[in-house]
Amino acid sequence: GHRLRVLVESNQAPGGRQLPQDAPRAIKAFGSAGWEYINRYGANPDIFARVAVKSRNHAMNNPYALFTKPLTVDEVMGAPQMYPHLTRLMACPPTCGAAAAIVCSEAFARKHGISNAVEIAAQAMTTDTGASKSDLINLVGADMTRRAVRQVYETAGVGPQDVDVVELHDCFTPNEVISYEGLGLCPEGGAEKFIADGDNTYGGKYVVNPSGGLMSKGHPLGATGLAQCTELVWHLRGQAGQRQVENARIALQHNIGLGGACVVTMYRRA
């Protein structure tokens, strides 16, 4: 927590450049990370707007989503600016909500004739290290994400190429972009092409946040992780309705909290 406060409030940016001071801490943290991403990789500033449009398109098929009205890139880019390269429509709404999951042993599932069970193939939690203060992208969880997902892939014996559907922590769309790379869904610096090729949505390599994500479904904080779990289980069971990811067999969940921890879980159709 102290490390996050010092880095964000001092607005440490590459090359000694200064970022705005007058913003809430979360906006400053994720906004600064997005600013660094664009400057490091030369990405088009509309990259974060394109993610918001994708997420809203997914949410249109989710009856539990808070926002279901479609968006355009121009609408997202033209919304009130909260930070450089970060507008209001690139930020999630903190909301109320609830979710539940029942976890049981394989023996219990067999005993009670549960035929559509979903297996937790692997799970890992990581926390901040010295790497978290190395730059603004790692500050918001990129390094924690890389370390957690590496453990999960190794434990489950599969790689990112085997994943069908992903629910990740998109509290701000810059964090979705950063998490694509942290989870190994695309190469470092490759998120712009990944998005342009449609590899984050239906018909592409993965469907990322079919629920609409935190951006459109809502972000009920403590319930967010279980909401992600619920969504992925529905897809693995073939119960996700109009947003169903066809033949989904392996799902990946990513959830973070700053100052700081990251949890990555892999689910597999049993």
PDB file of C-alpha atoms in Angstrom:
ATOM      1  CA  GLY A   1       0.000   0.000   0.000  1.00  0.00           C
ATOM      2  CA  HIS A   2       2.813   2.429   0.864  1.00  0.00           C
ATOM      3  CA  ARG A   3       4.654   1.615  -2.382  1.00  0.00           C
ATOM      4  CA  LEU A   4       1.497   2.261  -4.421  1.00  0.00           C
ATOM      5  CA  ARG A   5       0.908   5.574  -2.669  1.00  0.00           C
ATOM      6  CA  VAL A   6       4.478   6.805  -3.187  1.00  0.00           C
ATOM      7  CA  LEU A   7       4.651   5.848  -6.859  1.00  0.00           C
ATOM      8  CA  VAL A   8       1.255   7.238  -7.785  1.00  0.00           C
ATOM      9  CA  GLU A   9       1.404  10.416  -5.756  1.00  0.00           C
ATOM     10  CA  SER A  10       4.880  11.251  -7.046  1.00  0.00           C
ATOM     11  CA  ASN A  11       3.670  10.599 -10.623  1.00  0.00           C
ATOM     12  CA  GLN A  12       6.898   8.868 -11.613  1.00  0.00           C
ATOM     13  CA  ALA A  13       6.879   8.556 -15.401  1.00  0.00           C
ATOM     14  CA  PRO A  14       9.571   7.422 -17.843  1.00  0.00           C
ATOM     15  CA  GLY A  15      12.135  10.078 -18.684  1.00  0.00           C
ATOM     16  CA  GLY A  16      11.241  12.154 -15.643  1.00  0.00           C
ATOM     17  CA  ARG A  17       8.030  13.415 -17.269  1.00  0.00           C
ATOM     18  CA  GLN A  18       5.280  14.503 -14.901  1.00  0.00           C
ATOM     19  CA  LEU A  19       1.663  13.386 -14.990  1.00  0.00           C
ATOM     20  CA  PRO A  20      -1.355  15.245 -13.572  1.00  0.00           C
ATOM     21  CA  GLN A  21      -1.689  15.408  -9.782  1.00  0.00           C
ATOM     22  CA  ASP A  22      -5.402  16.134  -9.372  1.00  0.00           C
ATOM     23  CA  ALA A  23      -7.065  12.737  -9.759  1.00  0.00           C
ATOM     24  CA  PRO A  24      -8.213   9.984  -7.371  1.00  0.00           C
ATOM     25  CA  ARG A  25      -5.564   7.372  -6.669  1.00  0.00           C
ATOM     26  CA  ALA A  26      -7.063   4.522  -8.720  1.00  0.00           C
ATOM     27  CA  ILE A  27      -7.536   6.765 -11.752  1.00  0.00           C
ATOM     28  CA  LYS A  28      -3.964   8.006 -11.395  1.00  0.00           C
ATOM     29  CA  ALA A  29      -2.589   4.470 -11.094  1.00  0.00           C
ATOM     30  CA  PHE A  30      -4.359   2.913 -14.075  1.00  0.00           C
ATOM     31  CA  GLY A  31      -4.345   6.123 -16.100  1.00  0.00           C
ATOM     32  CA  SER A  32      -0.593   6.423 -15.647  1.00  0.00           C
ATOM     33  CA  ALA A  33      -0.120   2.795 -16.676  1.00  0.00           C
ATOM     34  CA  GLY A  34      -2.150   3.390 -19.832  1.00  0.00           C
ATOM     35  CA  TRP A  35      -0.158   6.535 -20.563  1.00  0.00           C
ATOM     36  CA  GLU A  36       3.086   4.574 -20.183  1.00  0.00           C
ATOM     37  CA  TYR A  37       1.805   1.762 -22.419  1.00  0.00           C
ATOM     38  CA  ILE A  38       1.003   4.134 -25.276  1.00  0.00           C
ATOM     39  CA  ASN A  39       4.341   5.907 -24.964  1.00  0.00           C
ATOM     40  CA  ARG A  40       6.379   2.709 -24.632  1.00  0.00           C
ATOM     41  CA  TYR A  41       4.861   0.869 -27.593  1.00  0.00           C
ATOM     42  CA  GLY A  42       3.657   3.740 -29.774  1.00  0.00           C
ATOM     43  CA  ALA A  43       0.100   2.409 -29.668  1.00  0.00           C
ATOM     44  CA  ASN A  44      -2.790   4.417 -31.071  1.00  0.00           C
ATOM     45  CA  PRO A  45      -4.528   6.263 -28.194  1.00  0.00           C
ATOM     46  CA  ASP A  46      -7.870   4.774 -29.292  1.00  0.00           C
ATOM     47  CA  ILE A  47      -6.702   1.293 -28.212  1.00  0.00           C
ATOM     48  CA  PHE A  48      -8.479   1.614 -24.855  1.00  0.00           C
ATOM     49  CA  ALA A  49     -11.679   2.878 -26.493  1.00  0.00           C
ATOM     50  CA  ARG A  50     -11.791  -0.173 -28.760  1.00  0.00           C
ATOM     51  CA  VAL A  51     -11.722  -2.424 -25.711  1.00  0.00           C
ATOM     52  CA  ALA A  52     -14.632  -0.507 -24.171  1.00  0.00           C
ATOM     53  CA  VAL A  53     -16.664  -0.941 -27.373  1.00  0.00           C
ATOM     54  CA  LYS A  54     -15.940  -4.690 -27.417  1.00  0.00           C
ATOM     55  CA  SER A  55     -16.940  -5.095 -23.782  1.00  0.00           C
ATOM     56  CA  ARG A  56     -20.217  -3.260 -24.297  1.00  0.00           C
ATOM     57  CA  ASN A  57     -21.008  -5.417 -27.340  1.00  0.00           C
ATOM     58  CA  HIS A  58     -20.600  -8.482 -25.140  1.00  0.00           C
ATOM     59  CA  ALA A  59     -22.735  -7.018 -22.355  1.00  0.00           C
ATOM     60  CA  MET A  60     -25.670  -6.569 -24.724  1.00  0.00           C
ATOM     61  CA  ASN A  61     -26.262 -10.336 -24.396  1.00  0.00           C
ATOM     62  CA  ASN A  62     -25.919 -10.426 -20.607  1.00  0.00           C
ATOM     63  CA  PRO A  63     -29.182  -9.914 -18.689  1.00  0.00           C
ATOM     64  CA  TYR A  64     -27.172  -9.292 -15.517  1.00  0.00           C
ATOM     65  CA  ALA A  65     -25.074  -6.467 -16.983  1.00  0.00           C
ATOM     66  CA  LEU A  66     -25.561  -2.905 -15.783  1.00  0.00           C
ATOM     67  CA  PHE A  67     -24.808  -1.187 -19.114  1.00  0.00           C
ATOM     68  CA  THR A  68     -26.057  -2.732 -22.357  1.00  0.00           C
ATOM     69  CA  LYS A  69     -26.290   0.223 -24.737  1.00  0.00           C
ATOM     70  CA  PRO A  70     -23.759  -0.141 -27.606  1.00  0.00           C
ATOM     71  CA  LEU A  71     -20.879   2.309 -27.846  1.00  0.00           C
ATOM     72  CA  THR A  72     -18.728   3.665 -30.643  1.00  0.00           C
ATOM     73  CA  VAL A  73     -15.028   4.487 -30.503  1.00  0.00           C
ATOM     74  CA  ASP A  74     -15.868   8.161 -31.057  1.00  0.00           C
ATOM     75  CA  GLU A  75     -18.303   8.161 -28.122  1.00  0.00           C
ATOM     76  CA  VAL A  76     -15.723   6.625 -25.808  1.00  0.00           C
ATOM     77  CA  MET A  77     -12.951   8.967 -26.950  1.00  0.00           C
ATOM     78  CA  GLY A  78     -15.272  11.973 -26.670  1.00  0.00           C
ATOM     79  CA  ALA A  79     -16.435  11.235 -23.119  1.00  0.00           C
ATOM     80  CA  PRO A  80     -15.158  13.503 -20.313  1.00  0.00           C
ATOM     81  CA  GLN A  81     -11.430  12.987 -19.808  1.00  0.00           C
ATOM     82  CA  MET A  82     -10.327  11.868 -16.350  1.00  0.00           C
ATOM     83  CA  TYR A  83      -6.614  11.468 -17.152  1.00  0.00           C
ATOM     84  CA  PRO A  84      -4.426  11.563 -20.276  1.00  0.00           C
ATOM     85  CA  HIS A  85      -5.729   8.824 -22.652  1.00  0.00           C
ATOM     86  CA  LEU A  86      -8.422   7.850 -20.102  1.00  0.00           C
ATOM     87  CA  THR A  87     -12.055   8.933 -20.443  1.00  0.00           C
ATOM     88  CA  ARG A  88     -15.041   8.181 -18.260  1.00  0.00           C
ATOM     89  CA  LEU A  89     -16.245   5.418 -20.613  1.00  0.00           C
ATOM     90  CA  MET A  90     -12.940   3.590 -20.109  1.00  0.00           C
ATOM     91  CA  ALA A  91     -13.645   3.217 -16.361  1.00  0.00           C
ATOM     92  CA  CYS A  92     -15.826   0.622 -14.660  1.00  0.00           C
ATOM     93  CA  PRO A  93     -18.787   1.489 -12.410  1.00  0.00           C
ATOM     94  CA  PRO A  94     -18.366   0.405  -8.760  1.00  0.00           C
ATOM     95  CA  THR A  95     -21.650  -1.362  -8.068  1.00  0.00           C
ATOM     96  CA  CYS A  96     -23.602  -3.526  -5.670  1.00  0.00           C
ATOM     97  CA  GLY A  97     -23.949  -7.206  -6.477  1.00  0.00           C
ATOM     98  CA  ALA A  98     -23.556 -10.769  -5.285  1.00  0.00           C
ATOM     99  CA  ALA A  99     -22.415 -14.132  -6.573  1.00  0.00           C
ATOM    100  CA  ALA A 100     -21.968 -17.614  -5.145  1.00  0.00           C
ATOM    101  CA  ALA A 101     -20.068 -20.768  -6.018  1.00  0.00           C
ATOM    102  CA  ILE A 102     -20.271 -24.250  -4.517  1.00  0.00           C
ATOM    103  CA  VAL A 103     -16.957 -26.098  -4.312  1.00  0.00           C
ATOM    104  CA  CYS A 104     -16.957 -29.830  -3.628  1.00  0.00           C
ATOM    105  CA  SER A 105     -14.713 -32.847  -3.968  1.00  0.00           C
ATOM    106  CA  GLU A 106     -14.731 -35.098  -7.017  1.00  0.00           C
ATOM    107  CA  ALA A 107     -16.038 -37.898  -4.816  1.00  0.00           C
ATOM    108  CA  PHE A 108     -18.977 -35.734  -3.678  1.00  0.00           C
ATOM    109  CA  ALA A 109     -19.821 -34.889  -7.299  1.00  0.00           C
ATOM    110  CA  ARG A 110     -19.838 -38.582  -8.268  1.00  0.00           C
ATOM    111  CA  LYS A 111     -21.897 -39.566  -5.234  1.00  0.00           C
ATOM    112  CA  HIS A 112     -24.591 -37.035  -6.073  1.00  0.00           C
ATOM    113  CA  GLY A 113     -24.646 -37.681  -9.809  1.00  0.00           C
ATOM    114  CA  ILE A 114     -23.350 -34.250 -10.815  1.00  0.00           C
ATOM    115  CA  SER A 115     -22.598 -34.765 -14.493  1.00  0.00           C
ATOM    116  CA  ASN A 116     -21.816 -31.184 -15.524  1.00  0.00           C
ATOM    117  CA  ALA A 117     -19.146 -30.433 -12.931  1.00  0.00           C
ATOM    118  CA  VAL A 118     -16.355 -27.969 -13.640  1.00  0.00           C
ATOM    119  CA  GLU A 119     -12.871 -28.680 -12.324  1.00  0.00           C
ATOM    120  CA  ILE A 120     -10.473 -26.110 -10.850  1.00  0.00           C
ATOM    121  CA  ALA A 121      -7.442 -27.204 -12.856  1.00  0.00           C
ATOM    122  CA  ALA A 122      -5.030 -24.778 -11.182  1.00  0.00           C
ATOM    123  CA  GLN A 123      -4.948 -21.631  -9.090  1.00  0.00           C
ATOM    124  CA  ALA A 124      -2.184 -19.262  -7.964  1.00  0.00           C
ATOM    125  CA  MET A 125      -1.943 -16.094  -5.922  1.00  0.00           C
ATOM    126  CA  THR A 126       0.955 -13.662  -6.125  1.00  0.00           C
ATOM    127  CA  THR A 127       1.733 -10.439  -4.308  1.00  0.00           C
ATOM    128  CA  ASP A 128       3.835  -7.338  -4.887  1.00  0.00           C
ATOM    129  CA  THR A 129       7.600  -7.626  -5.093  1.00  0.00           C
ATOM    130  CA  GLY A 130      10.297  -5.088  -5.866  1.00  0.00           C
ATOM    131  CA  ALA A 131       9.331  -5.429  -9.539  1.00  0.00           C
ATOM    132  CA  SER A 132       6.045  -3.666  -8.798  1.00  0.00           C
ATOM    133  CA  LYS A 133       7.852  -0.377  -8.376  1.00  0.00           C
ATOM    134  CA  SER A 134       9.966  -0.738 -11.520  1.00  0.00           C
ATOM    135  CA  ASP A 135       7.449   1.024 -13.763  1.00  0.00           C
ATOM    136  CA  LEU A 136       3.831   2.151 -13.920  1.00  0.00           C
ATOM    137  CA  ILE A 137       2.647  -0.922 -15.836  1.00  0.00           C
ATOM    138  CA  ASN A 138       3.997  -3.289 -13.189  1.00  0.00           C
ATOM    139  CA  LEU A 139       2.557  -1.006 -10.523  1.00  0.00           C
ATOM    140  CA  VAL A 140      -0.978  -1.978 -11.593  1.00  0.00           C
ATOM    141  CA  GLY A 141      -0.272  -5.707 -11.522  1.00  0.00           C
ATOM    142  CA  ALA A 142       1.448  -6.768 -14.752  1.00  0.00           C
ATOM    143  CA  ASP A 143       4.319  -8.506 -12.983  1.00  0.00           C
ATOM    144  CA  MET A 144       2.005 -10.156 -10.445  1.00  0.00           C
ATOM    145  CA  THR A 145      -0.163 -11.364 -13.341  1.00  0.00           C
ATOM    146  CA  ARG A 146       2.777 -12.837 -15.256  1.00  0.00           C
ATOM    147  CA  ARG A 147       4.017 -14.736 -12.217  1.00  0.00           C
ATOM    148  CA  ALA A 148       0.571 -16.052 -11.270  1.00  0.00           C
ATOM    149  CA  VAL A 149      -0.414 -17.241 -14.726  1.00  0.00           C
ATOM    150  CA  ARG A 150       2.971 -18.900 -15.239  1.00  0.00           C
ATOM    151  CA  GLN A 151       2.294 -21.038 -12.159  1.00  0.00           C
ATOM    152  CA  VAL A 152      -1.195 -21.865 -13.396  1.00  0.00           C
ATOM    153  CA  TYR A 153      -0.053 -22.941 -16.868  1.00  0.00           C
ATOM    154  CA  GLU A 154       2.699 -25.100 -15.385  1.00  0.00           C
ATOM    155  CA  THR A 155       0.395 -26.754 -12.831  1.00  0.00           C
ATOM    156  CA  ALA A 156      -2.408 -27.425 -15.323  1.00  0.00           C
ATOM    157  CA  GLY A 157      -0.015 -28.611 -18.025  1.00  0.00           C
ATOM    158  CA  VAL A 158      -1.552 -26.377 -20.689  1.00  0.00           C
ATOM    159  CA  GLY A 159      -0.619 -23.060 -22.261  1.00  0.00           C
ATOM    160  CA  PRO A 160      -2.469 -19.922 -23.292  1.00  0.00           C
ATOM    161  CA  GLN A 161      -3.139 -21.424 -26.723  1.00  0.00           C
ATOM    162  CA  ASP A 162      -5.471 -23.946 -25.042  1.00  0.00           C
ATOM    163  CA  VAL A 163      -7.698 -21.339 -23.378  1.00  0.00           C
ATOM    164  CA  ASP A 164     -11.136 -20.643 -24.873  1.00  0.00           C
ATOM    165  CA  VAL A 165     -12.683 -17.983 -22.658  1.00  0.00           C
ATOM    166  CA  VAL A 166     -11.279 -15.415 -20.214  1.00  0.00           C
ATOM    167  CA  GLU A 167     -12.735 -13.176 -17.530  1.00  0.00           C
ATOM    168  CA  LEU A 168     -10.117 -10.625 -16.479  1.00  0.00           C
ATOM    169  CA  HIS A 169      -9.984  -7.615 -14.188  1.00  0.00           C
ATOM    170  CA  ASP A 170     -10.826  -4.665 -16.465  1.00  0.00           C
ATOM    171  CA  CYS A 171     -11.474  -2.021 -13.811  1.00  0.00           C
ATOM    172  CA  PHE A 172     -10.127   0.411 -16.439  1.00  0.00           C
ATOM    173  CA  THR A 173      -9.682  -0.571 -20.084  1.00  0.00           C
ATOM    174  CA  PRO A 174      -5.912   0.117 -19.950  1.00  0.00           C
ATOM    175  CA  ASN A 175      -5.713  -2.736 -17.461  1.00  0.00           C
ATOM    176  CA  GLU A 176      -7.471  -5.088 -19.880  1.00  0.00           C
ATOM    177  CA  VAL A 177      -4.870  -4.237 -22.524  1.00  0.00           C
ATOM    178  CA  ILE A 178      -2.017  -4.745 -20.058  1.00  0.00           C
ATOM    179  CA  SER A 179      -3.545  -8.019 -18.833  1.00  0.00           C
ATOM    180  CA  TYR A 180      -3.771  -9.484 -22.369  1.00  0.00           C
ATOM    181  CA  GLU A 181       0.009  -9.453 -22.395  1.00  0.00           C
ATOM    182  CA  GLY A 182       0.484 -10.408 -18.741  1.00  0.00           C
ATOM    183  CA  LEU A 183      -1.670 -13.522 -19.250  1.00  0.00           C
ATOM    184  CA  GLY A 184       0.257 -14.507 -22.364  1.00  0.00           C
ATOM    185  CA  LEU A 185      -2.685 -14.075 -24.733  1.00  0.00           C
ATOM    186  CA  CYS A 186      -0.501 -11.968 -27.031  1.00  0.00           C
ATOM    187  CA  PRO A 187       3.162 -10.871 -27.119  1.00  0.00           C
ATOM    188  CA  GLU A 188       4.422  -7.907 -25.128  1.00  0.00           C
ATOM    189  CA  GLY A 189       3.539  -4.771 -27.067  1.00  0.00           C
ATOM    190  CA  GLY A 190       1.217  -6.823 -29.275  1.00  0.00           C
ATOM    191  CA  ALA A 191      -2.147  -5.851 -27.823  1.00  0.00           C
ATOM    192  CA  GLU A 192      -2.965  -3.325 -30.572  1.00  0.00           C
ATOM    193  CA  LYS A 193      -2.711  -6.006 -33.280  1.00  0.00           C
ATOM    194  CA  PHE A 194      -4.486  -8.510 -31.011  1.00  0.00           C
ATOM    195  CA  ILE A 195      -7.446  -6.124 -30.737  1.00  0.00           C
ATOM    196  CA  ALA A 196      -7.417  -5.120 -34.420  1.00  0.00           C
ATOM    197  CA  ASP A 197      -7.487  -8.809 -35.424  1.00  0.00           C
ATOM    198  CA  GLY A 198     -10.514  -9.429 -33.209  1.00  0.00           C
ATOM    199  CA  ASP A 199      -8.671 -12.010 -31.136  1.00  0.00           C
ATOM    200  CA  ASN A 200     -10.350 -10.775 -27.941  1.00  0.00           C
ATOM    201  CA  THR A 201     -13.901 -11.510 -29.064  1.00  0.00           C
ATOM    202  CA  TYR A 202     -16.164 -14.040 -30.776  1.00  0.00           C
ATOM    203  CA  GLY A 203     -14.582 -15.508 -33.901  1.00  0.00           C
ATOM    204  CA  GLY A 204     -11.049 -14.761 -32.689  1.00  0.00           C
ATOM    205  CA  LYS A 205      -8.521 -16.687 -30.614  1.00  0.00           C
ATOM    206  CA  TYR A 206     -10.254 -15.953 -27.303  1.00  0.00           C
ATOM    207  CA  VAL A 207     -13.445 -14.443 -25.994  1.00  0.00           C
ATOM    208  CA  VAL A 208     -12.368 -12.013 -23.272  1.00  0.00           C
ATOM    209  CA  ASN A 209     -14.991 -10.863 -20.775  1.00  0.00           C
ATOM    210  CA  PRO A 210     -18.095 -12.277 -22.473  1.00  0.00           C
ATOM    211  CA  SER A 211     -20.039 -10.979 -19.471  1.00  0.00           C
ATOM    212  CA  GLY A 212     -19.173  -7.424 -20.482  1.00  0.00           C
ATOM    213  CA  GLY A 213     -16.489  -7.397 -17.828  1.00  0.00           C
ATOM    214  CA  LEU A 214     -16.303  -4.982 -14.940  1.00  0.00           C
ATOM    215  CA  MET A 215     -16.658  -2.218 -17.523  1.00  0.00           C
ATOM    216  CA  SER A 216     -20.250  -3.072 -18.447  1.00  0.00           C
ATOM    217  CA  LYS A 217     -21.408  -5.804 -16.076  1.00  0.00           C
ATOM    218  CA  GLY A 218     -20.322  -3.728 -13.087  1.00  0.00           C
ATOM    219  CA  HIS A 219     -17.679  -4.089 -10.403  1.00  0.00           C
ATOM    220  CA  PRO A 220     -19.162  -5.132  -7.026  1.00  0.00           C
ATOM    221  CA  LEU A 221     -15.655  -5.321  -5.529  1.00  0.00           C
ATOM    222  CA  GLY A 222     -15.806  -8.237  -3.092  1.00  0.00           C
ATOM    223  CA  ALA A 223     -18.237 -10.161  -5.298  1.00  0.00           C
ATOM    224  CA  THR A 224     -16.302  -9.581  -8.517  1.00  0.00           C
ATOM    225  CA  GLY A 225     -14.141 -12.717  -8.275  1.00  0.00           C
ATOM    226  CA  LEU A 226     -17.096 -15.023  -7.715  1.00  0.00           C
ATOM    227  CA  ALA A 227     -19.034 -13.283 -10.490  1.00  0.00           C
ATOM    228  CA  GLN A 228     -16.153 -14.087 -12.846  1.00  0.00           C
ATOM    229  CA  CYS A 229     -16.162 -17.692 -11.618  1.00  0.00           C
ATOM    230  CA  THR A 230     -19.918 -17.962 -12.169  1.00  0.00           C
ATOM    231  CA  GLU A 231     -19.690 -16.596 -15.705  1.00  0.00           C
ATOM    232  CA  LEU A 232     -16.933 -19.004 -16.694  1.00  0.00           C
ATOM    233  CA  VAL A 233     -18.708 -22.006 -15.193  1.00  0.00           C
ATOM    234  CA  TRP A 234     -21.808 -21.147 -17.231  1.00  0.00           C
ATOM    235  CA  HIS A 235     -19.734 -21.175 -20.418  1.00  0.00           C
ATOM    236  CA  LEU A 236     -18.065 -24.483 -19.584  1.00  0.00           C
ATOM    237  CA  ARG A 237     -21.495 -25.978 -18.892  1.00  0.00           C
ATOM    238  CA  GLY A 238     -23.020 -24.536 -22.072  1.00  0.00           C
ATOM    239  CA  GLN A 239     -25.469 -22.433 -20.058  1.00  0.00           C
ATOM    240  CA  ALA A 240     -24.442 -18.882 -21.072  1.00  0.00           C
ATOM    241  CA  GLY A 241     -27.325 -18.235 -23.458  1.00  0.00           C
ATOM    242  CA  GLN A 242     -26.746 -15.818 -26.334  1.00  0.00           C
ATOM    243  CA  ARG A 243     -23.204 -15.058 -25.206  1.00  0.00           C
ATOM    244  CA  GLN A 244     -22.161 -18.716 -25.088  1.00  0.00           C
ATOM    245  CA  VAL A 245     -18.592 -19.374 -26.216  1.00  0.00           C
ATOM    246  CA  GLU A 246     -18.959 -22.358 -28.509  1.00  0.00           C
ATOM    247  CA  ASN A 247     -17.421 -25.621 -27.277  1.00  0.00           C
ATOM    248  CA  ALA A 248     -15.653 -23.901 -24.366  1.00  0.00           C
ATOM    249  CA  ARG A 249     -13.519 -26.402 -22.487  1.00  0.00           C
ATOM    250  CA  ILE A 250     -10.862 -24.334 -20.694  1.00  0.00           C
ATOM    251  CA  ALA A 251     -11.454 -20.984 -18.981  1.00  0.00           C
ATOM    252  CA  LEU A 252      -9.084 -18.521 -17.342  1.00  0.00           C
ATOM    253  CA  GLN A 253      -9.926 -16.065 -14.555  1.00  0.00           C
ATOM    254  CA  HIS A 254      -7.804 -13.076 -13.500  1.00  0.00           C
ATOM    255  CA  ASN A 255      -8.502 -10.824 -10.522  1.00  0.00           C
ATOM    256  CA  ILE A 256      -6.286  -8.220  -8.869  1.00  0.00           C
ATOM    257  CA  GLY A 257      -6.215  -5.787  -5.982  1.00  0.00           C
ATOM    258  CA  LEU A 258      -3.579  -3.103  -5.762  1.00  0.00           C
ATOM    259  CA  GLY A 259      -1.121  -2.913  -2.958  1.00  0.00           C
ATOM    260  CA  GLY A 260      -1.367  -5.838  -3.800  1.00  0.00           C
ATOM    261  CA  ALA A 261      -2.369  -9.308  -4.879  1.00  0.00           C
ATOM    262  CA  CYS A 262      -3.306 -11.174  -8.032  1.00  0.00           C
ATOM    263  CA  VAL A 263      -5.238 -14.437  -8.304  1.00  0.00           C
ATOM    264  CA  VAL A 264      -5.382 -16.456 -11.528  1.00  0.00           C
ATOM    265  CA  THR A 265      -7.574 -19.563 -11.771  1.00  0.00           C
ATOM    266  CA  MET A 266      -7.999 -22.077 -14.571  1.00  0.00           C
ATOM    267  CA  TYR A 267     -11.248 -24.008 -14.905  1.00  0.00           C
ATOM    268  CA  ARG A 268     -11.735 -27.101 -17.048  1.00  0.00           C
ATOM    269  CA  ARG A 269     -14.822 -28.945 -18.118  1.00  0.00           C
ATOM    270  CA  ALA A 270     -14.679 -32.167 -16.116  1.00  0.00           C
TER     271      ALA A 270
END
